[in-house]
Coordinates of C-alpha atoms in Angstrom, one line a residue:
M1 CA 0.0 0.0 0.0
R2 CA 1.6 3.2 -1.1
F3 CA 1.2 6.4 0.9
F4 CA 2.1 9.4 -1.2
K5 CA 4.1 11.6 1.2
M6 CA 3.0 15.2 1.5
I7 CA 5.2 15.4 4.5
P8 CA 8.9 14.5 4.5
A9 CA 9.6 10.8 5.0
L10 CA 13.1 9.4 4.5
L11 CA 13.3 6.0 2.8
L12 CA 16.4 4.1 3.8
A13 CA 16.9 0.4 2.8
V14 CA 18.6 -2.1 5.0
T15 CA 20.5 -3.9 2.2
A16 CA 24.2 -3.6 2.5
T17 CA 25.9 -1.1 0.3
P18 CA 29.5 -0.3 -0.4
A19 CA 31.2 2.0 2.2
V20 CA 31.4 5.6 1.1
M21 CA 34.0 8.1 2.3
A22 CA 32.4 11.4 3.3
A23 CA 32.9 14.0 0.5
S24 CA 32.2 17.7 0.1
P25 CA 31.7 19.8 -3.0
N26 CA 34.6 21.8 -4.3
C27 CA 33.1 25.1 -5.3
A28 CA 36.4 26.5 -6.6
V29 CA 36.1 23.8 -9.3
E30 CA 32.3 23.6 -9.6
G31 CA 31.7 27.3 -9.4
G32 CA 29.4 29.1 -7.0
T33 CA 29.3 29.6 -3.3
L34 CA 29.4 26.7 -0.8
M35 CA 26.3 26.1 1.4
S36 CA 26.9 23.7 4.4
W37 CA 23.9 23.0 6.6
P38 CA 23.9 22.6 9.6
A39 CA 27.2 24.5 9.8
G40 CA 28.8 22.4 12.6
D41 CA 28.0 18.9 11.2
P42 CA 26.6 19.3 7.8
L43 CA 23.9 17.0 6.4
W44 CA 23.6 19.0 3.1
E45 CA 26.4 20.7 1.2
M46 CA 26.3 22.2 -2.3
C47 CA 27.5 25.1 -4.5
W48 CA 24.8 27.6 -5.4
L49 CA 24.7 30.2 -8.2
P50 CA 22.2 33.1 -8.5
P51 CA 20.1 33.4 -11.6
N52 CA 22.5 36.0 -13.2
S53 CA 25.3 33.4 -13.0
S54 CA 23.3 30.3 -14.0
I55 CA 24.1 28.2 -17.0
G56 CA 22.0 27.8 -20.1
P57 CA 21.3 29.9 -23.2
R58 CA 19.2 32.3 -21.2
G59 CA 20.1 31.1 -17.7
S60 CA 18.3 28.6 -15.5
G61 CA 17.3 30.5 -12.4
L62 CA 18.7 29.4 -9.1
E63 CA 21.3 26.8 -9.9
L64 CA 22.7 24.2 -7.5
R65 CA 25.8 22.1 -8.3
A66 CA 27.5 19.2 -6.6
V67 CA 24.7 18.5 -4.2
H68 CA 25.8 16.2 -1.4
Y69 CA 23.8 14.6 1.4
R70 CA 25.6 13.0 4.3
G71 CA 28.8 13.2 2.4
I72 CA 27.4 11.4 -0.7
Q73 CA 26.8 13.1 -4.0
V74 CA 23.1 13.3 -5.0
A75 CA 23.2 15.5 -8.1
R76 CA 25.6 17.2 -10.3
R77 CA 23.2 20.0 -11.1
I78 CA 19.6 21.0 -10.1
H79 CA 18.1 23.9 -12.1
A80 CA 15.4 24.9 -14.5
P81 CA 16.7 26.0 -17.9
M82 CA 13.4 26.1 -19.8
L83 CA 10.5 28.5 -19.0
F84 CA 7.5 29.4 -21.2
A85 CA 4.5 31.8 -21.3
E86 CA 1.7 31.0 -23.7
Y87 CA -1.6 32.8 -24.3
R88 CA -4.9 31.3 -25.1
T89 CA -5.4 33.0 -28.5
S90 CA -2.3 35.2 -29.1
T91 CA 1.4 35.2 -28.7
C92 CA 3.8 33.1 -26.6
Y93 CA 7.3 33.4 -25.3
R94 CA 10.4 31.6 -24.0
D95 CA 11.1 33.6 -20.9
W96 CA 14.6 34.3 -19.7
K97 CA 15.9 33.1 -16.3
D98 CA 19.2 35.1 -15.9
Q99 CA 17.9 38.4 -14.6
G100 CA 17.8 38.4 -10.8
T101 CA 15.7 40.8 -8.8
P102 CA 15.7 41.7 -5.1
T103 CA 13.9 39.6 -2.5
L104 CA 12.6 41.0 0.8
A105 CA 14.2 39.3 3.9
H106 CA 15.7 40.1 7.3
T107 CA 19.3 41.0 7.0
S108 CA 20.3 38.4 9.7
T109 CA 19.0 35.6 7.5
H110 CA 20.5 36.8 4.2
N111 CA 22.4 33.6 3.6
T112 CA 23.3 33.2 7.3
L113 CA 22.8 29.7 8.7
G114 CA 22.3 29.0 12.3
V115 CA 20.2 32.1 12.8
P116 CA 16.5 31.2 12.9
P117 CA 14.3 33.6 11.0
D118 CA 11.0 35.1 12.2
M119 CA 8.6 32.4 11.1
N120 CA 5.9 35.0 10.7
R121 CA 8.1 37.0 8.3
L122 CA 10.0 34.6 6.1
A123 CA 11.7 35.8 2.9
A124 CA 9.1 37.3 0.5
T125 CA 8.9 37.5 -3.2
S126 CA 6.3 38.9 -5.5
C127 CA 4.7 35.5 -5.5
S128 CA 4.5 35.5 -1.7
V129 CA 2.3 38.6 -1.5
S130 CA 0.3 38.4 -4.8
Q131 CA -3.0 36.9 -3.5
H132 CA -5.5 39.3 -5.0
P133 CA -7.1 38.3 -8.4
T134 CA -6.5 41.7 -10.1
A135 CA -4.0 43.7 -7.9
S136 CA -0.3 44.1 -8.7
Y137 CA 2.4 44.6 -6.0
G138 CA 5.4 45.9 -8.0
T139 CA 8.9 44.9 -7.2
C140 CA 10.6 44.6 -3.8
P141 CA 9.4 45.5 -1.1
F142 CA 6.1 44.6 -2.8
Q143 CA 4.2 47.2 -0.7
Q144 CA 5.3 45.3 2.4
Q145 CA 6.6 46.9 5.6
T146 CA 10.4 47.2 5.9
G147 CA 12.2 48.4 8.9
G148 CA 13.0 46.2 11.9
G149 CA 16.0 44.8 10.0
Y150 CA 14.0 43.9 6.9
S151 CA 15.3 45.1 3.5
C152 CA 15.6 44.1 -0.1
T153 CA 18.5 41.9 -1.1
G154 CA 20.8 42.6 -4.0
N155 CA 20.0 41.8 -7.5
D156 CA 21.0 38.2 -7.1
G157 CA 17.6 37.7 -5.4
V158 CA 18.8 34.7 -3.3
V159 CA 18.0 34.1 0.4
I160 CA 19.0 31.0 2.4
E161 CA 17.0 30.4 5.5
D162 CA 17.7 27.9 8.3
L163 CA 14.3 26.6 9.4
G164 CA 15.4 24.1 11.9
D165 CA 14.5 20.8 10.3
Q166 CA 15.4 22.1 6.8
V167 CA 17.3 24.7 4.9
R168 CA 15.5 26.7 2.3
F169 CA 16.7 28.5 -0.8
V170 CA 14.4 31.4 -2.0
S171 CA 15.3 33.1 -5.3
Q172 CA 13.5 35.5 -7.6
Y173 CA 14.1 36.6 -11.2
R174 CA 12.1 38.5 -13.7
A175 CA 11.3 38.5 -17.4
D176 CA 9.9 41.9 -18.0
W177 CA 6.5 42.1 -16.1
Y178 CA 6.6 38.5 -15.0
M179 CA 8.2 37.6 -11.6
Y180 CA 9.3 34.1 -11.1
D181 CA 10.6 32.4 -8.0
S182 CA 12.3 29.1 -7.2
R183 CA 12.2 27.7 -3.7
I184 CA 14.1 24.5 -2.9
R185 CA 13.8 22.9 0.5
F186 CA 16.4 20.4 1.7
Y187 CA 15.2 18.4 4.8
E188 CA 17.4 16.8 7.4
N189 CA 15.9 13.4 6.4
G190 CA 17.0 13.7 2.8
V191 CA 13.8 14.9 1.1
I192 CA 14.1 17.6 -1.5
E193 CA 11.2 19.9 -2.4
P194 CA 11.7 22.2 -5.4
T195 CA 8.8 24.6 -5.9
F196 CA 8.3 27.1 -8.7
G197 CA 6.1 30.2 -8.5
F198 CA 4.7 32.4 -11.2
G199 CA 3.8 36.1 -10.6
N200 CA 3.2 39.5 -12.3
N201 CA 4.6 42.8 -11.1
N202 CA 2.3 45.2 -13.0
G203 CA -0.7 43.4 -14.5
T204 CA 0.4 43.4 -18.1
L205 CA -1.7 40.9 -20.1
S206 CA -3.6 39.8 -16.9
N207 CA -6.8 40.2 -19.0
T208 CA -5.9 37.2 -21.1
T209 CA -6.0 33.7 -19.9
H210 CA -2.5 32.3 -20.2
W211 CA -0.2 29.5 -19.0
H212 CA 3.3 29.3 -17.6
H213 CA 5.4 26.2 -18.0
N214 CA 8.7 25.5 -16.1
Y215 CA 10.9 22.5 -16.8
W216 CA 13.1 21.4 -13.9
R217 CA 16.3 19.6 -14.9
F218 CA 17.7 17.1 -12.5
D219 CA 21.2 15.9 -13.4
F220 CA 21.8 13.1 -11.0
G221 CA 25.3 11.9 -10.3
I222 CA 24.5 9.6 -7.4
D223 CA 27.7 8.5 -5.6
G224 CA 29.6 10.7 -8.0
Q225 CA 29.0 8.0 -10.7
D226 CA 27.5 8.1 -14.2
S227 CA 25.6 4.8 -14.0
H228 CA 21.9 5.2 -13.5
I229 CA 18.7 3.1 -13.8
V230 CA 15.5 5.1 -14.4
S231 CA 12.2 3.4 -13.5
V232 CA 8.5 4.2 -13.8
N233 CA 6.3 2.8 -11.0
G234 CA 9.2 0.4 -10.2
V235 CA 9.7 -0.8 -13.8
D236 CA 13.2 -0.2 -15.1
Q237 CA 13.5 1.5 -18.5
T238 CA 16.2 0.9 -21.1
V239 CA 15.9 3.8 -23.5
E240 CA 15.0 7.5 -23.4
F241 CA 11.3 8.2 -22.9
H242 CA 8.7 10.8 -22.1
D243 CA 5.6 10.4 -19.9
V244 CA 2.6 12.2 -18.4
R245 CA 1.5 12.3 -14.8
G246 CA -1.9 10.7 -15.4
A247 CA -4.4 10.6 -12.5
P248 CA -3.3 11.8 -9.1
G249 CA -1.1 9.2 -7.4
S250 CA -0.9 6.9 -10.5
T251 CA 2.7 7.6 -11.6
T252 CA 6.1 8.1 -10.0
W253 CA 9.5 8.0 -11.5
A254 CA 12.8 7.1 -9.8
V255 CA 16.5 7.0 -10.6
R256 CA 19.1 4.9 -8.8
N257 CA 22.7 3.8 -8.8
P258 CA 22.5 0.1 -9.6
G259 CA 25.8 -0.6 -7.7
T260 CA 24.8 1.0 -4.3
G261 CA 21.0 1.0 -4.6
R262 CA 20.9 4.6 -3.6
G263 CA 18.5 6.9 -5.6
Y264 CA 15.6 9.3 -5.5
E265 CA 11.9 8.9 -6.3
L266 CA 10.1 11.8 -7.9
V267 CA 6.5 12.1 -6.6
P268 CA 4.3 14.8 -8.2
G269 CA 2.9 17.4 -5.8
A270 CA -0.8 18.1 -5.5
N271 CA -0.7 21.3 -7.5
D272 CA 1.2 19.6 -10.3
Y273 CA -2.1 17.9 -11.4
L274 CA -4.0 21.1 -11.8
V275 CA -2.8 21.9 -15.3
G276 CA -2.4 18.9 -17.7
T277 CA -0.4 18.7 -20.8
N278 CA -1.6 20.8 -23.8
E279 CA -4.5 22.4 -21.8
S280 CA -4.5 25.3 -24.2
G281 CA -5.0 23.0 -27.2
R282 CA -2.2 24.7 -29.1
G283 CA 0.2 21.7 -28.9
F284 CA 3.1 23.5 -27.3
H285 CA 3.6 21.4 -24.1
N286 CA 2.7 17.7 -24.4
V287 CA 4.8 15.9 -21.8
D288 CA 5.3 16.1 -18.0
F289 CA 8.4 14.0 -17.7
M290 CA 11.4 13.1 -19.8
A291 CA 14.4 10.8 -19.1
T292 CA 17.3 11.5 -21.5
L293 CA 20.9 10.5 -22.0
Y294 CA 23.3 13.2 -20.6
K295 CA 25.0 15.3 -23.3
P296 CA 27.4 18.2 -22.5
N297 CA 25.7 21.6 -22.8
E298 CA 22.3 20.2 -23.6
Y299 CA 20.1 22.5 -21.5
G300 CA 16.9 22.4 -23.5
D301 CA 15.3 21.3 -26.7
N302 CA 16.7 24.3 -28.7
P303 CA 20.2 25.8 -28.0
N304 CA 19.2 29.1 -29.6
Y305 CA 16.4 29.7 -27.2
S306 CA 14.6 32.2 -29.4
L307 CA 12.1 34.4 -27.6
G308 CA 9.2 33.5 -30.0
D309 CA 9.9 29.8 -30.1
C310 CA 6.6 28.8 -28.4
G311 CA 6.6 25.1 -28.0
M312 CA 8.9 22.6 -26.2
N313 CA 9.9 20.0 -28.7
H314 CA 10.3 16.9 -26.6
N315 CA 11.4 14.9 -29.6
A316 CA 14.6 17.0 -29.8
L317 CA 15.6 15.6 -26.4
V318 CA 14.0 12.1 -26.4
N319 CA 15.1 10.2 -29.4
G320 CA 15.5 6.6 -28.4
E321 CA 19.1 6.5 -27.0
N322 CA 20.0 3.8 -24.5
I323 CA 20.0 5.0 -20.9
L324 CA 20.3 1.7 -19.0
E325 CA 23.2 2.1 -16.6
K326 CA 24.2 5.3 -18.3
H327 CA 24.4 9.0 -17.2
A328 CA 20.7 9.9 -17.3
V329 CA 19.0 13.3 -16.8
L330 CA 15.4 13.8 -15.6
W331 CA 13.2 16.7 -16.8
Y332 CA 10.0 17.6 -15.0
R333 CA 7.3 20.1 -16.1
V334 CA 5.2 22.1 -13.7
A335 CA 2.6 24.6 -14.9
V336 CA 0.0 27.1 -13.8
R337 CA -3.0 28.7 -15.5
D338 CA -3.8 32.4 -15.0
S339 CA -7.5 32.7 -15.8
T340 CA -9.5 35.9 -16.6
A341 CA -13.2 36.3 -15.8
N342 CA -15.8 34.6 -18.2
N343 CA -13.0 33.2 -20.3
W344 CA -12.1 29.7 -19.1
P345 CA -12.8 26.9 -19.7
I346 CA -13.6 27.3 -23.4
G347 CA -17.4 27.7 -23.9
C348 CA -18.0 28.4 -20.3
G349 CA -21.0 30.5 -19.1
G350 CA -23.8 28.2 -19.9
A351 CA -25.9 26.1 -17.6
G352 CA -23.8 23.6 -15.7
N353 CA -20.5 25.1 -17.2
P354 CA -19.6 28.1 -15.1
C355 CA -16.5 30.1 -15.8
I356 CA -13.6 30.1 -13.4
P357 CA -13.5 33.4 -11.5
Q358 CA -10.6 35.7 -12.4
D359 CA -7.4 34.7 -10.7
S360 CA -4.8 36.0 -13.2
M361 CA -2.9 38.0 -10.6
V362 CA -2.9 35.4 -7.8
C363 CA 0.6 33.9 -7.7
K364 CA 0.5 30.1 -8.0
T365 CA 3.1 27.5 -7.2
A366 CA 3.7 23.9 -8.1
G367 CA 6.4 21.3 -7.6
P368 CA 7.2 17.7 -6.8
Q369 CA 8.9 15.9 -3.9
L370 CA 12.1 14.0 -4.3
V371 CA 12.3 11.2 -1.8
P372 CA 15.5 9.3 -1.1
V373 CA 15.6 5.5 -1.6
G374 CA 18.4 3.2 -0.6
D375 CA 20.9 3.6 2.3
W376 CA 21.9 7.2 2.5
G377 CA 22.5 7.0 6.2
Q378 CA 25.9 5.3 6.1
G379 CA 24.7 2.7 8.6
G380 CA 22.1 5.0 10.1
Q381 CA 18.5 4.3 11.2
P382 CA 16.3 2.0 9.2
A383 CA 13.7 3.6 6.9
E384 CA 10.3 4.3 8.3
E385 CA 8.7 1.7 6.1
A386 CA 7.7 -1.9 6.0
D387 CA 7.3 -4.1 2.9
L388 CA 4.3 -6.3 3.5
S389 CA 3.2 -9.0 1.1
V390 CA 0.3 -11.6 1.3
A391 CA -0.3 -15.1 0.0
V392 CA -3.5 -17.1 0.3
I393 CA -4.6 -20.7 -0.6
S394 CA -8.0 -22.5 -0.2
T395 CA -8.6 -26.1 0.9
P396 CA -10.0 -28.5 0.1
E397 CA -9.8 -28.2 -3.6
P398 CA -12.4 -28.8 -4.9
V399 CA -14.9 -28.2 -2.2
E400 CA -18.5 -29.3 -2.1
A401 CA -21.5 -27.0 -1.8
G402 CA -22.6 -26.9 1.8
A403 CA -19.1 -27.8 3.1
V404 CA -16.5 -25.6 4.7
V405 CA -13.6 -24.1 2.7
R406 CA -10.5 -22.9 4.6
F407 CA -8.5 -19.9 3.4
S408 CA -4.9 -20.0 4.8
V409 CA -3.4 -16.5 4.7
T410 CA 0.3 -15.7 5.2
V411 CA 1.5 -12.1 5.7
S412 CA 5.2 -11.6 5.2
N413 CA 7.2 -8.5 6.4
D414 CA 10.4 -7.8 4.4
G415 CA 11.1 -4.8 6.7
P416 CA 12.9 -2.9 7.6
Q417 CA 10.4 -2.0 10.4
D418 CA 8.5 -4.4 12.6
V419 CA 4.7 -4.2 12.1
S420 CA 2.1 -4.3 14.9
E421 CA -0.8 -2.8 13.0
A422 CA -1.7 -4.8 9.9
E423 CA -5.0 -5.5 8.2
V424 CA -6.0 -8.1 5.6
T425 CA -9.2 -7.8 3.5
L426 CA -10.6 -10.9 1.9
S427 CA -12.9 -10.2 -1.0
V428 CA -15.1 -13.3 -1.5
P429 CA -18.1 -14.2 -3.6
A430 CA -21.6 -14.2 -2.2
V431 CA -21.6 -18.1 -1.9
L432 CA -19.1 -17.9 0.9
T433 CA -20.1 -16.8 4.4
L434 CA -17.7 -16.3 7.3
S435 CA -17.7 -19.4 9.6
S436 CA -14.9 -19.2 12.1
L437 CA -11.3 -17.9 12.6
R438 CA -8.2 -19.9 13.3
F439 CA -4.8 -18.4 13.9
R440 CA -1.2 -19.5 14.7
G441 CA 2.1 -17.8 15.4
A442 CA 2.8 -14.8 17.6
T443 CA -0.2 -12.8 16.4
D444 CA -3.9 -12.7 17.2
W445 CA -6.2 -11.8 14.4
V446 CA -9.9 -10.8 14.6
C447 CA -12.1 -11.0 11.6
A448 CA -15.5 -9.5 10.8
Q449 CA -17.7 -9.9 7.7
A450 CA -19.0 -6.7 6.0
G451 CA -20.7 -6.7 2.7
G452 CA -18.9 -8.8 0.1
G453 CA -15.7 -9.2 2.2
V454 CA -14.1 -10.0 5.5
T455 CA -11.6 -7.7 7.2
C456 CA -9.0 -9.3 9.6
T457 CA -7.1 -7.1 11.9
M458 CA -4.0 -8.0 13.9
E459 CA -4.9 -7.1 17.4
V460 CA -2.0 -8.7 19.5
G461 CA 1.7 -9.2 18.8
Q462 CA 3.7 -8.0 15.8
I463 CA 5.3 -9.3 12.6
T464 CA 9.0 -8.6 13.0
A465 CA 11.1 -7.7 9.9
G466 CA 12.1 -10.8 8.0
H467 CA 9.3 -12.9 9.4
E468 CA 5.7 -13.8 8.7
A469 CA 2.3 -14.4 10.4
A470 CA -0.3 -16.8 9.3
F471 CA -4.0 -17.5 10.1
H472 CA -6.9 -19.5 8.8
V473 CA -10.4 -18.2 8.0
D474 CA -13.2 -20.8 7.5
F475 CA -16.1 -20.1 5.2
D476 CA -19.4 -21.9 4.8
V477 CA -20.2 -22.7 1.2
D478 CA -23.8 -22.1 0.2
P479 CA -25.5 -25.5 0.0
D480 CA -27.3 -24.3 -3.1
A481 CA -24.1 -23.2 -4.9
T482 CA -23.8 -24.5 -8.4
S483 CA -20.7 -26.1 -9.8
G484 CA -17.9 -23.8 -11.0
T485 CA -14.8 -21.8 -10.1
V486 CA -15.0 -18.6 -7.9
E487 CA -12.4 -16.0 -7.4
S488 CA -11.3 -14.4 -4.1
Q489 CA -8.7 -11.9 -3.3
A490 CA -6.6 -11.1 -0.2
T491 CA -5.1 -7.6 0.2
V492 CA -2.8 -6.5 3.0
G493 CA -1.9 -3.0 4.3
S494 CA -0.8 -1.1 7.3
S495 CA -1.5 2.4 8.6
Q496 CA 1.7 2.2 10.7
W497 CA 4.3 2.5 8.0
A498 CA 4.6 3.3 4.3
D499 CA 5.0 0.3 2.0
P500 CA 7.9 0.7 -0.6
D501 CA 6.5 -2.0 -2.8
T502 CA 2.8 -2.2 -3.6
G503 CA 3.1 -4.8 -6.2
N504 CA 2.9 -7.7 -3.7
N505 CA 0.1 -6.3 -1.5
A506 CA -2.6 -8.5 -3.1
A507 CA -3.0 -12.2 -4.0
T508 CA -5.8 -14.0 -5.8
V509 CA -7.1 -17.5 -5.1
F510 CA -9.5 -19.7 -7.2
T511 CA -11.8 -22.2 -5.6
T512 CA -13.6 -24.9 -7.4
I513 CA -17.1 -25.7 -6.1
E514 CA -18.9 -28.9 -6.8
A515 CA -22.7 -28.8 -6.5
V516 CA -24.4 -31.3 -4.1
D517 CA -26.2 -34.3 -5.6
L518 CA -29.9 -33.5 -4.9
D519 CA -30.7 -37.3 -4.7
T520 CA -29.0 -37.5 -1.3
I521 CA -31.8 -38.3 1.3
F522 CA -29.9 -38.2 4.5
G523 CA -27.0 -35.9 5.5
H524 CA -25.2 -38.7 7.4
D525 CA -21.9 -40.4 6.8
F526 CA -23.5 -43.8 6.1
E527 CA -25.0 -42.5 2.9
C528 CA -22.8 -41.6 0.0
R529 CA -23.7 -40.6 -3.5
A530 CA -21.9 -42.2 -6.4
G531 CA -18.5 -40.7 -7.1
A532 CA -18.1 -38.9 -3.7
P533 CA -14.9 -39.4 -1.9
G534 CA -14.9 -42.7 0.1
C535 CA -18.0 -44.0 -1.7
L536 CA -18.2 -46.9 -4.1

């Protein structure tokens, strides 16, 4: 059972991995300024560059290089080199990302770690204050109070804040009237949350429904190596591909080092689902995700980055090259829609199809969560997860109508955590009715029938990592059941821990029922019908 984590949750496997010597980024070589957090015994270290120093044909906003967690390299580069604005019926742009603009923050937290900021007045960008559907707030200080140590940063627009359990980068850059911000949080448990915000400083073109599309580029170099495996919902991929998010919770992507097992899973954020691909219908943005083979200086689909080049050509990046155990790069699109009154969706205004109220000046944000998988703790604590699986068999096979069929259920825990709260649901056909419960082992299960199923809850004991628990559930077969095969399913889950592998949480069993010979007069052992077991 997968729980999509909207709060940070570190995933650490218990499988042995090669020892890794603690390393730190060399910003004299990588470029940028070193960030070490916490300062005394850093968990996160990286080199950061402001938008006006970022790489790419027109920059890539806040750029992070040589990102390390617990002395292990996570990524060579995290940035966003492609950004677009498109309008419903008119022009469109490739916006630039190399023009920093000031951010409002307290002087004591301008890139000063170990100093907790006022949690009621964190660093502010245009996006932070733009919450009115039609009002604009200009540039820093965005009509906010200064004084008390608060002022606008320099034109690099970058603030780093120590928030206790995380360190947060806040950066802001502009493309004429548009104000964009990147916020990237690095949590002490290894989770990374990149968020992109889209704002407007003076209301230009706010009367036209339009979209903004930002493409994050994650150049992973896990363990400092160039061998990666990219997977979709746990299925490894061999060649470059593009993908879409689909329904909420349906798709995640991951990258890992096959030698160490360390990697990261990309989980879409809730706001990422609000704007699908090609919502405008103009065919400019048709994918949410791409995995490509690394190529030097490939920071987008078009190296020229012409201002009027409206669409992102994913085929220029994804062209079938082998990425299995190669240096792979992940691209991820986030987008927002700025709607004007009585304008969206197309054809709105009739009965049952109301228009979206104007929200074109409200700054909107979107972004995924990157969750570590594998052992990033160098022998640290086990992950807060438990891999449960279930198996079920029915006996006897076949079973007679009117007899008792026993379902034997085995729940296995591959760890790393012990489980004391587990639940198994048996979905059975109408011809089976709960009869009794049998259990064995160090657990005590209680079952109850509800509708077309039976729910069995582990009430006593626990299933320790690497062990299993088994119990039996007896069902009465309807005496009037006809001959045939019926299907039942067992599903296991736990509200106690996340489950890293959902593919083994369900099992199916088929039971053959044989109808009773209606010529039987007495229901006693001394009378048998022809062909029954033990009868002549």
